[in-house]
Amino acid sequence: MRKSHSVYDAESSVLIGALSKDDDLLTGILRQCELHGIKAGSFSCIGSLKKISYMKLKHEKGALSYTDPIYEAKPVELLTGTGFIGTKEDGSLDIHCHGVFIDETGAISGGHFIEGGNKVAITIEFTVAVVSNAVVKREKDPDMGFRLFNFYGKGGLPEWKQ
Protein backbone atom coordinates (compact mmCIF):
# COMPACT_ATOMS: atom_id res chain seq x y z
CA MET A 1 0.00 0.00 0.00
CA ARG A 2 1.18 3.50 -0.82
CA LYS A 3 2.30 5.52 2.21
CA SER A 4 1.82 9.18 2.99
CA HIS A 5 4.71 11.17 1.54
CA SER A 6 5.85 14.66 0.62
CA VAL A 7 8.64 16.64 -1.02
CA TYR A 8 9.86 20.06 0.10
CA ASP A 9 11.04 22.42 -2.65
CA ALA A 10 13.21 24.96 -0.80
CA GLU A 11 13.56 27.17 -3.88
CA SER A 12 9.81 27.84 -4.01
CA SER A 13 9.19 27.28 -0.26
CA VAL A 14 6.45 24.77 -1.06
CA LEU A 15 5.78 21.36 0.48
CA ILE A 16 3.72 19.10 -1.77
CA GLY A 17 2.48 15.65 -0.90
CA ALA A 18 -0.23 13.07 -0.42
CA LEU A 19 -1.79 11.29 2.52
CA SER A 20 -2.73 7.64 2.21
CA LYS A 21 -5.81 5.65 3.17
CA ASP A 22 -6.61 5.69 6.92
CA ASP A 23 -4.22 8.56 7.69
CA ASP A 24 -5.82 11.55 9.41
CA LEU A 25 -6.22 14.72 7.36
CA LEU A 26 -4.82 17.16 9.92
CA THR A 27 -2.36 15.06 11.90
CA GLY A 28 -1.10 13.68 8.57
CA ILE A 29 -0.31 17.15 7.21
CA LEU A 30 1.33 18.11 10.51
CA ARG A 31 3.46 14.95 10.43
CA GLN A 32 4.70 15.80 6.93
CA CYS A 33 5.55 19.33 8.12
CA GLU A 34 7.48 17.90 11.08
CA LEU A 35 9.48 15.65 8.74
CA HIS A 36 10.71 18.74 6.88
CA GLY A 37 11.13 21.04 9.91
CA ILE A 38 8.27 23.32 8.85
CA LYS A 39 6.86 25.53 11.63
CA ALA A 40 4.61 27.98 9.76
CA GLY A 41 2.62 28.26 6.56
CA SER A 42 -0.73 28.06 4.85
CA PHE A 43 -2.09 24.97 3.13
CA SER A 44 -4.72 23.72 0.73
CA CYS A 45 -5.90 20.19 0.04
CA ILE A 46 -8.40 18.05 -1.85
CA GLY A 47 -9.30 14.36 -1.77
CA SER A 48 -11.61 11.91 -0.10
CA LEU A 49 -12.47 11.16 3.51
CA LYS A 50 -14.25 8.11 4.90
CA LYS A 51 -15.30 9.87 8.10
CA ILE A 52 -15.35 13.48 9.17
CA SER A 53 -15.46 15.52 12.34
CA TYR A 54 -16.09 19.23 12.31
CA MET A 55 -17.85 22.12 14.02
CA LYS A 56 -19.87 25.04 12.72
CA LEU A 57 -19.99 28.59 13.96
CA LYS A 58 -23.13 29.52 15.86
CA HIS A 59 -24.58 32.74 17.17
CA GLU A 60 -26.63 32.37 20.32
CA LYS A 61 -27.86 34.99 22.77
CA GLY A 62 -25.59 37.62 21.21
CA ALA A 63 -22.43 35.51 21.53
CA LEU A 64 -20.39 33.60 18.97
CA SER A 65 -19.32 30.04 19.71
CA TYR A 66 -19.05 26.67 17.97
CA THR A 67 -21.46 23.80 17.83
CA ASP A 68 -20.63 20.60 19.64
CA PRO A 69 -18.45 18.39 17.42
CA ILE A 70 -20.31 16.79 14.52
CA TYR A 71 -19.15 13.24 13.71
CA GLU A 72 -20.21 11.58 10.48
CA ALA A 73 -19.07 8.08 9.48
CA LYS A 74 -19.76 8.46 5.76
CA PRO A 75 -17.53 8.95 2.73
CA VAL A 76 -17.21 12.47 1.31
CA GLU A 77 -15.18 14.23 -1.32
CA LEU A 78 -13.21 17.11 0.17
CA LEU A 79 -13.86 19.80 -2.44
CA THR A 80 -11.47 22.18 -0.73
CA GLY A 81 -9.64 22.35 2.56
CA THR A 82 -7.56 25.33 3.57
CA GLY A 83 -5.88 26.65 6.66
CA PHE A 84 -2.80 27.63 8.60
CA ILE A 85 0.03 25.84 10.35
CA GLY A 86 1.76 27.35 13.34
CA THR A 87 2.73 26.46 16.86
CA LYS A 88 0.99 26.20 20.20
CA GLU A 89 2.27 28.16 23.16
CA ASP A 90 4.39 25.12 24.14
CA GLY A 91 6.11 25.14 20.71
CA SER A 92 4.42 22.02 19.29
CA LEU A 93 2.81 22.24 15.85
CA ASP A 94 -0.81 23.31 15.53
CA ILE A 95 -3.22 23.45 12.60
CA HIS A 96 -6.42 25.34 11.77
CA CYS A 97 -8.50 24.00 8.88
CA HIS A 98 -11.84 24.81 7.30
CA GLY A 99 -13.22 22.66 4.53
CA VAL A 100 -16.11 22.14 2.14
CA PHE A 101 -17.23 18.61 1.29
CA ILE A 102 -19.90 16.81 -0.73
CA ASP A 103 -21.48 13.45 0.12
CA GLU A 104 -22.81 10.76 -2.21
CA THR A 105 -26.28 12.36 -2.26
CA GLY A 106 -24.86 15.66 -3.51
CA ALA A 107 -25.34 17.47 -0.20
CA ILE A 108 -22.64 20.09 0.31
CA SER A 109 -21.54 21.15 3.78
CA GLY A 110 -18.45 22.29 5.60
CA GLY A 111 -16.99 23.79 8.70
CA HIS A 112 -14.05 23.88 11.10
CA PHE A 113 -12.35 20.46 10.96
CA ILE A 114 -11.30 18.75 14.21
CA GLU A 115 -7.83 17.24 14.43
CA GLY A 116 -7.79 13.44 14.69
CA GLY A 117 -11.27 12.75 13.33
CA ASN A 118 -10.99 12.93 9.54
CA LYS A 119 -9.80 9.63 8.07
CA VAL A 120 -8.62 9.49 4.46
CA ALA A 121 -10.66 7.21 2.18
CA ILE A 122 -8.43 7.05 -0.92
CA THR A 123 -6.02 10.00 -0.87
CA ILE A 124 -5.60 13.61 0.17
CA GLU A 125 -3.26 15.73 -1.92
CA PHE A 126 -1.93 18.90 -0.34
CA THR A 127 0.43 21.82 -0.70
CA VAL A 128 1.89 23.95 2.08
CA ALA A 129 3.18 27.45 1.30
CA VAL A 130 6.00 27.60 3.84
CA VAL A 131 6.84 30.81 5.70
CA SER A 132 10.39 31.02 7.05
CA ASN A 133 10.68 34.60 8.30
CA ALA A 134 7.65 34.70 10.55
CA VAL A 135 6.30 33.02 13.66
CA VAL A 136 2.69 31.85 13.68
CA LYS A 137 1.55 31.13 17.23
CA ARG A 138 -1.88 30.08 18.55
CA GLU A 139 -2.67 32.03 21.71
CA LYS A 140 -5.77 32.60 23.79
CA ASP A 141 -7.38 35.91 22.99
CA PRO A 142 -8.80 37.27 26.26
CA ASP A 143 -11.39 39.46 24.50
CA MET A 144 -12.72 36.79 22.14
CA GLY A 145 -12.30 33.77 24.41
CA PHE A 146 -10.89 31.71 21.53
CA ARG A 147 -7.40 30.45 20.82
CA LEU A 148 -6.38 32.35 17.67
CA PHE A 149 -3.28 32.36 15.49
CA ASN A 150 -1.17 35.50 15.85
CA PHE A 151 1.41 36.38 13.21
CA TYR A 152 4.79 37.73 14.32
CA GLY A 153 7.87 38.89 12.45
CA LYS A 154 11.02 37.17 13.65
CA GLY A 155 11.60 38.64 17.11
CA GLY A 156 8.76 41.15 16.96
CA LEU A 157 5.16 41.67 17.97
CA PRO A 158 2.24 41.87 15.58
CA GLU A 159 1.47 45.48 14.64
CA TRP A 160 -1.81 45.51 16.62
CA LYS A 161 0.01 44.54 19.86
CA GLN A 162 2.55 47.39 19.60
mmCIF file of C-alpha atoms in Angstrom:
data_model
loop_
_atom_site.group_PDB
_atom_site.id
_atom_site.type_symbol
_atom_site.label_atom_id
_atom_site.label_comp_id
_atom_site.label_asym_id
_atom_site.label_seq_id
_atom_site.Cartn_x
_atom_site.Cartn_y
_atom_site.Cartn_z
ATOM 1 C CA MET A 1 0.000 0.000 0.000
ATOM 2 C CA ARG A 2 1.178 3.504 -0.819
ATOM 3 C CA LYS A 3 2.305 5.515 2.210
ATOM 4 C CA SER A 4 1.820 9.182 2.987
ATOM 5 C CA HIS A 5 4.708 11.166 1.544
ATOM 6 C CA SER A 6 5.854 14.664 0.620
ATOM 7 C CA VAL A 7 8.644 16.641 -1.019
ATOM 8 C CA TYR A 8 9.857 20.059 0.101
ATOM 9 C CA ASP A 9 11.043 22.424 -2.647
ATOM 10 C CA ALA A 10 13.212 24.960 -0.796
ATOM 11 C CA GLU A 11 13.560 27.166 -3.877
ATOM 12 C CA SER A 12 9.807 27.844 -4.006
ATOM 13 C CA SER A 13 9.193 27.281 -0.264
ATOM 14 C CA VAL A 14 6.445 24.766 -1.060
ATOM 15 C CA LEU A 15 5.784 21.363 0.479
ATOM 16 C CA ILE A 16 3.721 19.095 -1.772
ATOM 17 C CA GLY A 17 2.478 15.647 -0.900
ATOM 18 C CA ALA A 18 -0.234 13.067 -0.421
ATOM 19 C CA LEU A 19 -1.788 11.293 2.523
ATOM 20 C CA SER A 20 -2.730 7.643 2.215
ATOM 21 C CA LYS A 21 -5.813 5.645 3.171
ATOM 22 C CA ASP A 22 -6.608 5.691 6.918
ATOM 23 C CA ASP A 23 -4.218 8.559 7.693
ATOM 24 C CA ASP A 24 -5.823 11.554 9.413
ATOM 25 C CA LEU A 25 -6.219 14.721 7.362
ATOM 26 C CA LEU A 26 -4.823 17.161 9.921
ATOM 27 C CA THR A 27 -2.356 15.060 11.897
ATOM 28 C CA GLY A 28 -1.104 13.681 8.568
ATOM 29 C CA ILE A 29 -0.315 17.155 7.208
ATOM 30 C CA LEU A 30 1.329 18.112 10.505
ATOM 31 C CA ARG A 31 3.465 14.949 10.428
ATOM 32 C CA GLN A 32 4.698 15.795 6.932
ATOM 33 C CA CYS A 33 5.553 19.333 8.116
ATOM 34 C CA GLU A 34 7.478 17.897 11.078
ATOM 35 C CA LEU A 35 9.480 15.654 8.741
ATOM 36 C CA HIS A 36 10.705 18.739 6.883
ATOM 37 C CA GLY A 37 11.128 21.040 9.913
ATOM 38 C CA ILE A 38 8.274 23.325 8.849
ATOM 39 C CA LYS A 39 6.856 25.526 11.634
ATOM 40 C CA ALA A 40 4.612 27.985 9.755
ATOM 41 C CA GLY A 41 2.617 28.257 6.561
ATOM 42 C CA SER A 42 -0.727 28.057 4.846
ATOM 43 C CA PHE A 43 -2.094 24.974 3.129
ATOM 44 C CA SER A 44 -4.716 23.718 0.734
ATOM 45 C CA CYS A 45 -5.899 20.191 0.042
ATOM 46 C CA ILE A 46 -8.404 18.048 -1.852
ATOM 47 C CA GLY A 47 -9.295 14.362 -1.775
ATOM 48 C CA SER A 48 -11.615 11.907 -0.096
ATOM 49 C CA LEU A 49 -12.475 11.157 3.512
ATOM 50 C CA LYS A 50 -14.251 8.107 4.900
ATOM 51 C CA LYS A 51 -15.297 9.866 8.105
ATOM 52 C CA ILE A 52 -15.355 13.480 9.169
ATOM 53 C CA SER A 53 -15.464 15.520 12.338
ATOM 54 C CA TYR A 54 -16.086 19.227 12.310
ATOM 55 C CA MET A 55 -17.848 22.121 14.023
ATOM 56 C CA LYS A 56 -19.866 25.038 12.722
ATOM 57 C CA LEU A 57 -19.989 28.589 13.959
ATOM 58 C CA LYS A 58 -23.132 29.522 15.862
ATOM 59 C CA HIS A 59 -24.580 32.741 17.172
ATOM 60 C CA GLU A 60 -26.635 32.370 20.321
ATOM 61 C CA LYS A 61 -27.856 34.994 22.766
ATOM 62 C CA GLY A 62 -25.592 37.616 21.209
ATOM 63 C CA ALA A 63 -22.430 35.514 21.526
ATOM 64 C CA LEU A 64 -20.387 33.602 18.971
ATOM 65 C CA SER A 65 -19.325 30.044 19.710
ATOM 66 C CA TYR A 66 -19.047 26.674 17.969
ATOM 67 C CA THR A 67 -21.463 23.796 17.827
ATOM 68 C CA ASP A 68 -20.630 20.598 19.637
ATOM 69 C CA PRO A 69 -18.449 18.391 17.424
ATOM 70 C CA ILE A 70 -20.310 16.794 14.516
ATOM 71 C CA TYR A 71 -19.155 13.244 13.715
ATOM 72 C CA GLU A 72 -20.209 11.579 10.481
ATOM 73 C CA ALA A 73 -19.068 8.082 9.477
ATOM 74 C CA LYS A 74 -19.757 8.460 5.763
ATOM 75 C CA PRO A 75 -17.533 8.951 2.729
ATOM 76 C CA VAL A 76 -17.208 12.466 1.312
ATOM 77 C CA GLU A 77 -15.181 14.234 -1.323
ATOM 78 C CA LEU A 78 -13.215 17.109 0.167
ATOM 79 C CA LEU A 79 -13.856 19.801 -2.439
ATOM 80 C CA THR A 80 -11.472 22.184 -0.726
ATOM 81 C CA GLY A 81 -9.637 22.348 2.563
ATOM 82 C CA THR A 82 -7.562 25.326 3.569
ATOM 83 C CA GLY A 83 -5.885 26.646 6.661
ATOM 84 C CA PHE A 84 -2.799 27.629 8.599
ATOM 85 C CA ILE A 85 0.029 25.840 10.346
ATOM 86 C CA GLY A 86 1.764 27.351 13.335
ATOM 87 C CA THR A 87 2.727 26.459 16.863
ATOM 88 C CA LYS A 88 0.987 26.200 20.196
ATOM 89 C CA GLU A 89 2.272 28.165 23.163
ATOM 90 C CA ASP A 90 4.391 25.117 24.137
ATOM 91 C CA GLY A 91 6.107 25.143 20.713
ATOM 92 C CA SER A 92 4.420 22.018 19.290
ATOM 93 C CA LEU A 93 2.814 22.238 15.849
ATOM 94 C CA ASP A 94 -0.809 23.307 15.526
ATOM 95 C CA ILE A 95 -3.216 23.446 12.599
ATOM 96 C CA HIS A 96 -6.416 25.340 11.772
ATOM 97 C CA CYS A 97 -8.501 23.997 8.885
ATOM 98 C CA HIS A 98 -11.837 24.808 7.296
ATOM 99 C CA GLY A 99 -13.222 22.659 4.532
ATOM 100 C CA VAL A 100 -16.115 22.138 2.143
ATOM 101 C CA PHE A 101 -17.231 18.609 1.290
ATOM 102 C CA ILE A 102 -19.900 16.812 -0.728
ATOM 103 C CA ASP A 103 -21.480 13.455 0.123
ATOM 104 C CA GLU A 104 -22.812 10.758 -2.209
ATOM 105 C CA THR A 105 -26.284 12.359 -2.258
ATOM 106 C CA GLY A 106 -24.862 15.657 -3.508
ATOM 107 C CA ALA A 107 -25.343 17.468 -0.203
ATOM 108 C CA ILE A 108 -22.641 20.093 0.309
ATOM 109 C CA SER A 109 -21.536 21.153 3.785
ATOM 110 C CA GLY A 110 -18.451 22.291 5.600
ATOM 111 C CA GLY A 111 -16.987 23.794 8.698
ATOM 112 C CA HIS A 112 -14.053 23.877 11.097
ATOM 113 C CA PHE A 113 -12.346 20.462 10.962
ATOM 114 C CA ILE A 114 -11.304 18.750 14.209
ATOM 115 C CA GLU A 115 -7.829 17.239 14.433
ATOM 116 C CA GLY A 116 -7.789 13.438 14.687
ATOM 117 C CA GLY A 117 -11.267 12.748 13.327
ATOM 118 C CA ASN A 118 -10.988 12.925 9.539
ATOM 119 C CA LYS A 119 -9.800 9.627 8.069
ATOM 120 C CA VAL A 120 -8.618 9.491 4.463
ATOM 121 C CA ALA A 121 -10.663 7.211 2.178
ATOM 122 C CA ILE A 122 -8.430 7.047 -0.920
ATOM 123 C CA THR A 123 -6.021 10.003 -0.873
ATOM 124 C CA ILE A 124 -5.596 13.607 0.169
ATOM 125 C CA GLU A 125 -3.262 15.732 -1.919
ATOM 126 C CA PHE A 126 -1.934 18.905 -0.343
ATOM 127 C CA THR A 127 0.433 21.823 -0.695
ATOM 128 C CA VAL A 128 1.891 23.949 2.079
ATOM 129 C CA ALA A 129 3.176 27.448 1.300
ATOM 130 C CA VAL A 130 6.002 27.597 3.843
ATOM 131 C CA VAL A 131 6.842 30.808 5.703
ATOM 132 C CA SER A 132 10.387 31.022 7.054
ATOM 133 C CA ASN A 133 10.682 34.596 8.301
ATOM 134 C CA ALA A 134 7.645 34.695 10.552
ATOM 135 C CA VAL A 135 6.296 33.018 13.656
ATOM 136 C CA VAL A 136 2.692 31.847 13.680
ATOM 137 C CA LYS A 137 1.551 31.128 17.234
ATOM 138 C CA ARG A 138 -1.879 30.083 18.545
ATOM 139 C CA GLU A 139 -2.672 32.033 21.707
ATOM 140 C CA LYS A 140 -5.770 32.601 23.793
ATOM 141 C CA ASP A 141 -7.382 35.912 22.986
ATOM 142 C CA PRO A 142 -8.797 37.274 26.258
ATOM 143 C CA ASP A 143 -11.392 39.459 24.503
ATOM 144 C CA MET A 144 -12.718 36.795 22.141
ATOM 145 C CA GLY A 145 -12.299 33.770 24.412
ATOM 146 C CA PHE A 146 -10.894 31.706 21.528
ATOM 147 C CA ARG A 147 -7.400 30.449 20.819
ATOM 148 C CA LEU A 148 -6.379 32.349 17.667
ATOM 149 C CA PHE A 149 -3.278 32.357 15.485
ATOM 150 C CA ASN A 150 -1.175 35.503 15.852
ATOM 151 C CA PHE A 151 1.410 36.378 13.208
ATOM 152 C CA TYR A 152 4.793 37.729 14.317
ATOM 153 C CA GLY A 153 7.866 38.893 12.451
ATOM 154 C CA LYS A 154 11.024 37.171 13.646
ATOM 155 C CA GLY A 155 11.601 38.636 17.109
ATOM 156 C CA GLY A 156 8.757 41.153 16.961
ATOM 157 C CA LEU A 157 5.159 41.669 17.969
ATOM 158 C CA PRO A 158 2.235 41.868 15.579
ATOM 159 C CA GLU A 159 1.472 45.480 14.642
ATOM 160 C CA TRP A 160 -1.809 45.507 16.621
ATOM 161 C CA LYS A 161 0.012 44.541 19.859
ATOM 162 C CA GLN A 162 2.546 47.389 19.605
#
